[in-house]
Amino acid sequence: PSLPLPPRNPLSPRVAMVLKTEVCRFSGLKIYPGHGMRLTKIDCQTYLFLNAKCKRLFNLRLRPAKLAWTAFYRKAHKKDVTADVARKKKRSVKPNNRSLVSASLEVIQKRRGEKTEVRAAARDAALREIKERTRKAKDTKKAAVKAAPVKVTAAKKGGKR
């Protein structure tokens, strides 16, 4: 014979039974054990739906974010904002003046202080110098080609070889 259970203390907290719930693929609502329907496609993807309504709307390719009763709609339209998450205060980024590999800090600050007209004039002067250098190189090549004697080779007599 089994012993009778001792009387339960009404002041002690009642232990709740844990139910493994799943989430509907369409509506985002909870599906309790023994409910819902599962759809498995040919490519072995499985979808779990709360009821036939959710399954039918999924198969019609309706977007759950456009139906007001779904959890996705409430999330998309910011309906269930219960507690604002305390955002971390962003630290202000302090400008750190560092010299680059090719130029020192003094050169960079001097360039930054220049006016755009001065900078443009310096750029034009540098371009002009580069063009003159390339022009001189071409002229020297042309002069070398003209000065070189042209060799005239006589045509060979004979067959193919």
JSON list of N, CA and C in Angstrom, two decimals, residues 2-63:
[
{"chain": "A", "resi": 2, "resn": "SER", "atom": "N", "xyz": [0.45, 2.24, -0.77]},
{"chain": "A", "resi": 2, "resn": "SER", "atom": "CA", "xyz": [1.21, 3.49, -0.86]},
{"chain": "A", "resi": 2, "resn": "SER", "atom": "C", "xyz": [0.83, 4.40, 0.31]},
{"chain": "A", "resi": 3, "resn": "LEU", "atom": "N", "xyz": [1.78, 5.16, 0.75]},
{"chain": "A", "resi": 3, "resn": "LEU", "atom": "CA", "xyz": [1.56, 6.06, 1.85]},
{"chain": "A", "resi": 3, "resn": "LEU", "atom": "C", "xyz": [0.87, 7.33, 1.35]},
{"chain": "A", "resi": 4, "resn": "PRO", "atom": "N", "xyz": [-0.02, 7.89, 2.12]},
{"chain": "A", "resi": 4, "resn": "PRO", "atom": "CA", "xyz": [-0.67, 9.13, 1.68]},
{"chain": "A", "resi": 4, "resn": "PRO", "atom": "C", "xyz": [0.33, 10.30, 1.72]},
{"chain": "A", "resi": 5, "resn": "LEU", "atom": "N", "xyz": [0.16, 11.24, 0.79]},
{"chain": "A", "resi": 5, "resn": "LEU", "atom": "CA", "xyz": [1.04, 12.40, 0.71]},
{"chain": "A", "resi": 5, "resn": "LEU", "atom": "C", "xyz": [0.77, 13.32, 1.89]},
{"chain": "A", "resi": 6, "resn": "PRO", "atom": "N", "xyz": [1.81, 13.96, 2.41]},
{"chain": "A", "resi": 6, "resn": "PRO", "atom": "CA", "xyz": [1.59, 14.89, 3.52]},
{"chain": "A", "resi": 6, "resn": "PRO", "atom": "C", "xyz": [0.81, 16.10, 3.01]},
{"chain": "A", "resi": 7, "resn": "PRO", "atom": "N", "xyz": [0.05, 16.74, 3.87]},
{"chain": "A", "resi": 7, "resn": "PRO", "atom": "CA", "xyz": [-0.72, 17.90, 3.43]},
{"chain": "A", "resi": 7, "resn": "PRO", "atom": "C", "xyz": [0.22, 19.04, 2.98]},
{"chain": "A", "resi": 8, "resn": "ARG", "atom": "N", "xyz": [-0.16, 19.72, 1.89]},
{"chain": "A", "resi": 8, "resn": "ARG", "atom": "CA", "xyz": [0.67, 20.77, 1.32]},
{"chain": "A", "resi": 8, "resn": "ARG", "atom": "C", "xyz": [0.52, 22.04, 2.13]},
{"chain": "A", "resi": 9, "resn": "ASN", "atom": "N", "xyz": [1.64, 22.69, 2.39]},
{"chain": "A", "resi": 9, "resn": "ASN", "atom": "CA", "xyz": [1.62, 23.95, 3.13]},
{"chain": "A", "resi": 9, "resn": "ASN", "atom": "C", "xyz": [1.12, 25.05, 2.19]},
{"chain": "A", "resi": 10, "resn": "PRO", "atom": "N", "xyz": [0.04, 25.74, 2.50]},
{"chain": "A", "resi": 10, "resn": "PRO", "atom": "CA", "xyz": [-0.49, 26.76, 1.59]},
{"chain": "A", "resi": 10, "resn": "PRO", "atom": "C", "xyz": [0.42, 27.97, 1.45]},
{"chain": "A", "resi": 11, "resn": "LEU", "atom": "N", "xyz": [1.39, 28.16, 2.34]},
{"chain": "A", "resi": 11, "resn": "LEU", "atom": "CA", "xyz": [2.29, 29.30, 2.26]},
{"chain": "A", "resi": 11, "resn": "LEU", "atom": "C", "xyz": [3.52, 29.03, 1.39]},
{"chain": "A", "resi": 12, "resn": "SER", "atom": "N", "xyz": [3.80, 27.74, 1.13]},
{"chain": "A", "resi": 12, "resn": "SER", "atom": "CA", "xyz": [4.98, 27.43, 0.33]},
{"chain": "A", "resi": 12, "resn": "SER", "atom": "C", "xyz": [4.70, 27.73, -1.16]},
{"chain": "A", "resi": 13, "resn": "PRO", "atom": "N", "xyz": [5.71, 28.19, -1.90]},
{"chain": "A", "resi": 13, "resn": "PRO", "atom": "CA", "xyz": [5.48, 28.52, -3.31]},
{"chain": "A", "resi": 13, "resn": "PRO", "atom": "C", "xyz": [5.20, 27.27, -4.13]},
{"chain": "A", "resi": 14, "resn": "ARG", "atom": "N", "xyz": [4.26, 27.39, -5.04]},
{"chain": "A", "resi": 14, "resn": "ARG", "atom": "CA", "xyz": [3.89, 26.27, -5.88]},
{"chain": "A", "resi": 14, "resn": "ARG", "atom": "C", "xyz": [4.89, 26.18, -7.04]},
{"chain": "A", "resi": 15, "resn": "VAL", "atom": "N", "xyz": [5.38, 24.98, -7.29]},
{"chain": "A", "resi": 15, "resn": "VAL", "atom": "CA", "xyz": [6.33, 24.78, -8.38]},
{"chain": "A", "resi": 15, "resn": "VAL", "atom": "C", "xyz": [5.54, 24.68, -9.68]},
{"chain": "A", "resi": 16, "resn": "ALA", "atom": "N", "xyz": [5.90, 25.53, -10.64]},
{"chain": "A", "resi": 16, "resn": "ALA", "atom": "CA", "xyz": [5.19, 25.53, -11.91]},
{"chain": "A", "resi": 16, "resn": "ALA", "atom": "C", "xyz": [5.77, 24.47, -12.83]},
{"chain": "A", "resi": 17, "resn": "MET", "atom": "N", "xyz": [4.87, 23.85, -13.62]},
{"chain": "A", "resi": 17, "resn": "MET", "atom": "CA", "xyz": [5.30, 22.85, -14.59]},
{"chain": "A", "resi": 17, "resn": "MET", "atom": "C", "xyz": [5.84, 23.59, -15.81]},
{"chain": "A", "resi": 18, "resn": "VAL", "atom": "N", "xyz": [6.97, 23.13, -16.32]},
{"chain": "A", "resi": 18, "resn": "VAL", "atom": "CA", "xyz": [7.60, 23.78, -17.47]},
{"chain": "A", "resi": 18, "resn": "VAL", "atom": "C", "xyz": [7.08, 23.13, -18.74]},
{"chain": "A", "resi": 19, "resn": "LEU", "atom": "N", "xyz": [6.52, 23.96, -19.63]},
{"chain": "A", "resi": 19, "resn": "LEU", "atom": "CA", "xyz": [6.04, 23.47, -20.92]},
{"chain": "A", "resi": 19, "resn": "LEU", "atom": "C", "xyz": [7.01, 23.93, -22.00]},
{"chain": "A", "resi": 20, "resn": "LYS", "atom": "N", "xyz": [7.37, 23.00, -22.89]},
{"chain": "A", "resi": 20, "resn": "LYS", "atom": "CA", "xyz": [8.27, 23.37, -23.98]},
{"chain": "A", "resi": 20, "resn": "LYS", "atom": "C", "xyz": [7.40, 23.95, -25.10]},
{"chain": "A", "resi": 21, "resn": "THR", "atom": "N", "xyz": [7.45, 25.26, -25.22]},
{"chain": "A", "resi": 21, "resn": "THR", "atom": "CA", "xyz": [6.67, 25.91, -26.28]},
{"chain": "A", "resi": 21, "resn": "THR", "atom": "C", "xyz": [7.59, 26.22, -27.44]},
{"chain": "A", "resi": 22, "resn": "GLU", "atom": "N", "xyz": [6.98, 26.25, -28.63]},
{"chain": "A", "resi": 22, "resn": "GLU", "atom": "CA", "xyz": [7.72, 26.62, -29.84]},
{"chain": "A", "resi": 22, "resn": "GLU", "atom": "C", "xyz": [7.04, 27.86, -30.42]},
{"chain": "A", "resi": 23, "resn": "VAL", "atom": "N", "xyz": [7.67, 28.46, -31.41]},
{"chain": "A", "resi": 23, "resn": "VAL", "atom": "CA", "xyz": [7.17, 29.70, -31.98]},
{"chain": "A", "resi": 23, "resn": "VAL", "atom": "C", "xyz": [6.66, 29.45, -33.38]},
{"chain": "A", "resi": 24, "resn": "CYS", "atom": "N", "xyz": [5.50, 30.03, -33.68]},
{"chain": "A", "resi": 24, "resn": "CYS", "atom": "CA", "xyz": [4.91, 29.89, -35.01]},
{"chain": "A", "resi": 24, "resn": "CYS", "atom": "C", "xyz": [5.77, 30.64, -36.02]},
{"chain": "A", "resi": 25, "resn": "ARG", "atom": "N", "xyz": [6.00, 30.00, -37.16]},
{"chain": "A", "resi": 25, "resn": "ARG", "atom": "CA", "xyz": [6.87, 30.58, -38.20]},
{"chain": "A", "resi": 25, "resn": "ARG", "atom": "C", "xyz": [6.21, 31.80, -38.83]},
{"chain": "A", "resi": 26, "resn": "PHE", "atom": "N", "xyz": [4.90, 31.86, -38.86]},
{"chain": "A", "resi": 26, "resn": "PHE", "atom": "CA", "xyz": [4.21, 32.98, -39.50]},
{"chain": "A", "resi": 26, "resn": "PHE", "atom": "C", "xyz": [3.84, 34.08, -38.51]},
{"chain": "A", "resi": 27, "resn": "SER", "atom": "N", "xyz": [3.13, 33.69, -37.45]},
{"chain": "A", "resi": 27, "resn": "SER", "atom": "CA", "xyz": [2.59, 34.72, -36.55]},
{"chain": "A", "resi": 27, "resn": "SER", "atom": "C", "xyz": [3.55, 35.12, -35.45]},
{"chain": "A", "resi": 28, "resn": "GLY", "atom": "N", "xyz": [4.49, 34.25, -35.10]},
{"chain": "A", "resi": 28, "resn": "GLY", "atom": "CA", "xyz": [5.40, 34.54, -34.01]},
{"chain": "A", "resi": 28, "resn": "GLY", "atom": "C", "xyz": [4.80, 34.27, -32.64]},
{"chain": "A", "resi": 29, "resn": "LEU", "atom": "N", "xyz": [3.61, 33.67, -32.59]},
{"chain": "A", "resi": 29, "resn": "LEU", "atom": "CA", "xyz": [2.96, 33.36, -31.32]},
{"chain": "A", "resi": 29, "resn": "LEU", "atom": "C", "xyz": [3.45, 32.01, -30.79]},
{"chain": "A", "resi": 30, "resn": "LYS", "atom": "N", "xyz": [3.23, 31.77, -29.48]},
{"chain": "A", "resi": 30, "resn": "LYS", "atom": "CA", "xyz": [3.68, 30.53, -28.86]},
{"chain": "A", "resi": 30, "resn": "LYS", "atom": "C", "xyz": [2.79, 29.37, -29.29]},
{"chain": "A", "resi": 31, "resn": "ILE", "atom": "N", "xyz": [3.41, 28.20, -29.49]},
{"chain": "A", "resi": 31, "resn": "ILE", "atom": "CA", "xyz": [2.67, 26.97, -29.78]},
{"chain": "A", "resi": 31, "resn": "ILE", "atom": "C", "xyz": [2.91, 26.02, -28.62]},
{"chain": "A", "resi": 32, "resn": "TYR", "atom": "N", "xyz": [1.86, 25.64, -27.94]},
{"chain": "A", "resi": 32, "resn": "TYR", "atom": "CA", "xyz": [1.97, 24.75, -26.80]},
{"chain": "A", "resi": 32, "resn": "TYR", "atom": "C", "xyz": [1.97, 23.30, -27.25]},
{"chain": "A", "resi": 33, "resn": "PRO", "atom": "N", "xyz": [2.47, 22.39, -26.41]},
{"chain": "A", "resi": 33, "resn": "PRO", "atom": "CA", "xyz": [2.52, 20.97, -26.79]},
{"chain": "A", "resi": 33, "resn": "PRO", "atom": "C", "xyz": [1.14, 20.43, -27.16]},
{"chain": "A", "resi": 34, "resn": "GLY", "atom": "N", "xyz": [1.11, 19.66, -28.24]},
{"chain": "A", "resi": 34, "resn": "GLY", "atom": "CA", "xyz": [-0.14, 19.09, -28.71]},
{"chain": "A", "resi": 34, "resn": "GLY", "atom": "C", "xyz": [-0.88, 19.98, -29.67]},
{"chain": "A", "resi": 35, "resn": "HIS", "atom": "N", "xyz": [-0.37, 21.15, -29.95]},
{"chain": "A", "resi": 35, "resn": "HIS", "atom": "CA", "xyz": [-1.01, 22.08, -30.88]},
{"chain": "A", "resi": 35, "resn": "HIS", "atom": "C", "xyz": [-0.08, 22.33, -32.05]},
{"chain": "A", "resi": 36, "resn": "GLY", "atom": "N", "xyz": [-0.62, 22.98, -33.07]},
{"chain": "A", "resi": 36, "resn": "GLY", "atom": "CA", "xyz": [0.20, 23.40, -34.20]},
{"chain": "A", "resi": 36, "resn": "GLY", "atom": "C", "xyz": [0.30, 22.33, -35.26]},
{"chain": "A", "resi": 37, "resn": "MET", "atom": "N", "xyz": [0.82, 22.74, -36.41]},
{"chain": "A", "resi": 37, "resn": "MET", "atom": "CA", "xyz": [1.04, 21.79, -37.50]},
{"chain": "A", "resi": 37, "resn": "MET", "atom": "C", "xyz": [2.38, 22.11, -38.15]},
{"chain": "A", "resi": 38, "resn": "ARG", "atom": "N", "xyz": [3.02, 21.04, -38.61]},
{"chain": "A", "resi": 38, "resn": "ARG", "atom": "CA", "xyz": [4.36, 21.16, -39.18]},
{"chain": "A", "resi": 38, "resn": "ARG", "atom": "C", "xyz": [4.29, 20.94, -40.68]},
{"chain": "A", "resi": 39, "resn": "LEU", "atom": "N", "xyz": [4.97, 21.83, -41.42]},
{"chain": "A", "resi": 39, "resn": "LEU", "atom": "CA", "xyz": [5.05, 21.71, -42.88]},
{"chain": "A", "resi": 39, "resn": "LEU", "atom": "C", "xyz": [6.50, 21.43, -43.23]},
{"chain": "A", "resi": 40, "resn": "THR", "atom": "N", "xyz": [6.74, 20.32, -43.96]},
{"chain": "A", "resi": 40, "resn": "THR", "atom": "CA", "xyz": [8.09, 20.00, -44.40]},
{"chain": "A", "resi": 40, "resn": "THR", "atom": "C", "xyz": [8.12, 20.07, -45.91]},
{"chain": "A", "resi": 41, "resn": "LYS", "atom": "N", "xyz": [8.97, 20.91, -46.45]},
{"chain": "A", "resi": 41, "resn": "LYS", "atom": "CA", "xyz": [9.08, 21.06, -47.90]},
{"chain": "A", "resi": 41, "resn": "LYS", "atom": "C", "xyz": [10.03, 20.02, -48.48]},
{"chain": "A", "resi": 42, "resn": "ILE", "atom": "N", "xyz": [10.10, 19.96, -49.80]},
{"chain": "A", "resi": 42, "resn": "ILE", "atom": "CA", "xyz": [10.91, 18.96, -50.49]},
{"chain": "A", "resi": 42, "resn": "ILE", "atom": "C", "xyz": [12.39, 19.11, -50.13]},
{"chain": "A", "resi": 43, "resn": "ASP", "atom": "N", "xyz": [12.83, 20.35, -49.92]},
{"chain": "A", "resi": 43, "resn": "ASP", "atom": "CA", "xyz": [14.24, 20.57, -49.60]},
{"chain": "A", "resi": 43, "resn": "ASP", "atom": "C", "xyz": [14.52, 20.40, -48.10]},
{"chain": "A", "resi": 44, "resn": "CYS", "atom": "N", "xyz": [13.64, 19.70, -47.38]},
{"chain": "A", "resi": 44, "resn": "CYS", "atom": "CA", "xyz": [13.78, 19.33, -45.97]},
{"chain": "A", "resi": 44, "resn": "CYS", "atom": "C", "xyz": [13.71, 20.53, -45.02]},
{"chain": "A", "resi": 45, "resn": "GLN", "atom": "N", "xyz": [13.17, 21.64, -45.46]},
{"chain": "A", "resi": 45, "resn": "GLN", "atom": "CA", "xyz": [12.95, 22.76, -44.55]},
{"chain": "A", "resi": 45, "resn": "GLN", "atom": "C", "xyz": [11.64, 22.51, -43.83]},
{"chain": "A", "resi": 46, "resn": "THR", "atom": "N", "xyz": [11.65, 22.65, -42.50]},
{"chain": "A", "resi": 46, "resn": "THR", "atom": "CA", "xyz": [10.42, 22.44, -41.76]},
{"chain": "A", "resi": 46, "resn": "THR", "atom": "C", "xyz": [9.95, 23.76, -41.17]},
{"chain": "A", "resi": 47, "resn": "TYR", "atom": "N", "xyz": [8.64, 23.97, -41.25]},
{"chain": "A", "resi": 47, "resn": "TYR", "atom": "CA", "xyz": [8.00, 25.17, -40.72]},
{"chain": "A", "resi": 47, "resn": "TYR", "atom": "C", "xyz": [6.94, 24.72, -39.73]},
{"chain": "A", "resi": 48, "resn": "LEU", "atom": "N", "xyz": [6.82, 25.43, -38.62]},
{"chain": "A", "resi": 48, "resn": "LEU", "atom": "CA", "xyz": [5.84, 25.08, -37.60]},
{"chain": "A", "resi": 48, "resn": "LEU", "atom": "C", "xyz": [4.83, 26.21, -37.52]},
{"chain": "A", "resi": 49, "resn": "PHE", "atom": "N", "xyz": [3.55, 25.87, -37.65]},
{"chain": "A", "resi": 49, "resn": "PHE", "atom": "CA", "xyz": [2.49, 26.87, -37.65]},
{"chain": "A", "resi": 49, "resn": "PHE", "atom": "C", "xyz": [1.56, 26.63, -36.48]},
{"chain": "A", "resi": 50, "resn": "LEU", "atom": "N", "xyz": [0.97, 27.73, -35.99]},
{"chain": "A", "resi": 50, "resn": "LEU", "atom": "CA", "xyz": [0.06, 27.65, -34.86]},
{"chain": "A", "resi": 50, "resn": "LEU", "atom": "C", "xyz": [-1.24, 26.97, -35.26]},
{"chain": "A", "resi": 51, "resn": "ASN", "atom": "N", "xyz": [-1.77, 27.34, -36.43]},
{"chain": "A", "resi": 51, "resn": "ASN", "atom": "CA", "xyz": [-3.05, 26.77, -36.88]},
{"chain": "A", "resi": 51, "resn": "ASN", "atom": "C", "xyz": [-3.12, 26.83, -38.40]},
{"chain": "A", "resi": 52, "resn": "ALA", "atom": "N", "xyz": [-4.25, 26.40, -38.94]},
{"chain": "A", "resi": 52, "resn": "ALA", "atom": "CA", "xyz": [-4.41, 26.34, -40.39]},
{"chain": "A", "resi": 52, "resn": "ALA", "atom": "C", "xyz": [-4.42, 27.74, -41.00]},
{"chain": "A", "resi": 53, "resn": "LYS", "atom": "N", "xyz": [-4.90, 28.71, -40.25]},
{"chain": "A", "resi": 53, "resn": "LYS", "atom": "CA", "xyz": [-4.92, 30.09, -40.74]},
{"chain": "A", "resi": 53, "resn": "LYS", "atom": "C", "xyz": [-3.50, 30.57, -41.03]},
{"chain": "A", "resi": 54, "resn": "CYS", "atom": "N", "xyz": [-2.59, 30.32, -40.10]},
{"chain": "A", "resi": 54, "resn": "CYS", "atom": "CA", "xyz": [-1.21, 30.74, -40.29]},
{"chain": "A", "resi": 54, "resn": "CYS", "atom": "C", "xyz": [-0.57, 30.00, -41.46]},
{"chain": "A", "resi": 55, "resn": "LYS", "atom": "N", "xyz": [-0.85, 28.71, -41.56]},
{"chain": "A", "resi": 55, "resn": "LYS", "atom": "CA", "xyz": [-0.28, 27.91, -42.65]},
{"chain": "A", "resi": 55, "resn": "LYS", "atom": "C", "xyz": [-0.79, 28.40, -44.00]},
{"chain": "A", "resi": 56, "resn": "ARG", "atom": "N", "xyz": [-2.10, 28.70, -44.06]},
{"chain": "A", "resi": 56, "resn": "ARG", "atom": "CA", "xyz": [-2.69, 29.14, -45.33]},
{"chain": "A", "resi": 56, "resn": "ARG", "atom": "C", "xyz": [-2.11, 30.49, -45.75]},
{"chain": "A", "resi": 57, "resn": "LEU", "atom": "N", "xyz": [-1.98, 31.42, -44.80]},
{"chain": "A", "resi": 57, "resn": "LEU", "atom": "CA", "xyz": [-1.43, 32.73, -45.13]},
{"chain": "A", "resi": 57, "resn": "LEU", "atom": "C", "xyz": [0.05, 32.64, -45.52]},
{"chain": "A", "resi": 58, "resn": "PHE", "atom": "N", "xyz": [0.79, 31.71, -44.91]},
{"chain": "A", "resi": 58, "resn": "PHE", "atom": "CA", "xyz": [2.18, 31.49, -45.29]},
{"chain": "A", "resi": 58, "resn": "PHE", "atom": "C", "xyz": [2.27, 30.97, -46.71]},
{"chain": "A", "resi": 59, "resn": "ASN", "atom": "N", "xyz": [1.39, 30.02, -47.05]},
{"chain": "A", "resi": 59, "resn": "ASN", "atom": "CA", "xyz": [1.41, 29.46, -48.41]},
{"chain": "A", "resi": 59, "resn": "ASN", "atom": "C", "xyz": [0.96, 30.49, -49.44]},
{"chain": "A", "resi": 60, "resn": "LEU", "atom": "N", "xyz": [0.14, 31.46, -49.03]},
{"chain": "A", "resi": 60, "resn": "LEU", "atom": "CA", "xyz": [-0.26, 32.54, -49.94]},
{"chain": "A", "resi": 60, "resn": "LEU", "atom": "C", "xyz": [0.84, 33.60, -50.07]},
{"chain": "A", "resi": 61, "resn": "ARG", "atom": "N", "xyz": [1.93, 33.38, -49.35]},
{"chain": "A", "resi": 61, "resn": "ARG", "atom": "CA", "xyz": [3.10, 34.27, -49.37]},
{"chain": "A", "resi": 61, "resn": "ARG", "atom": "C", "xyz": [2.77, 35.69, -48.91]},
{"chain": "A", "resi": 62, "resn": "LEU", "atom": "N", "xyz": [1.87, 35.79, -47.92]},
{"chain": "A", "resi": 62, "resn": "LEU", "atom": "CA", "xyz": [1.59, 37.10, -47.34]},
{"chain": "A", "resi": 62, "resn": "LEU", "atom": "C", "xyz": [2.69, 37.43, -46.33]},
{"chain": "A", "resi": 63, "resn": "ARG", "atom": "N", "xyz": [2.98, 38.69, -46.20]},
{"chain": "A", "resi": 63, "resn": "ARG", "atom": "CA", "xyz": [4.01, 39.11, -45.25]},
{"chain": "A", "resi": 63, "resn": "ARG", "atom": "C", "xyz": [3.39, 39.31, -43.88]}
]
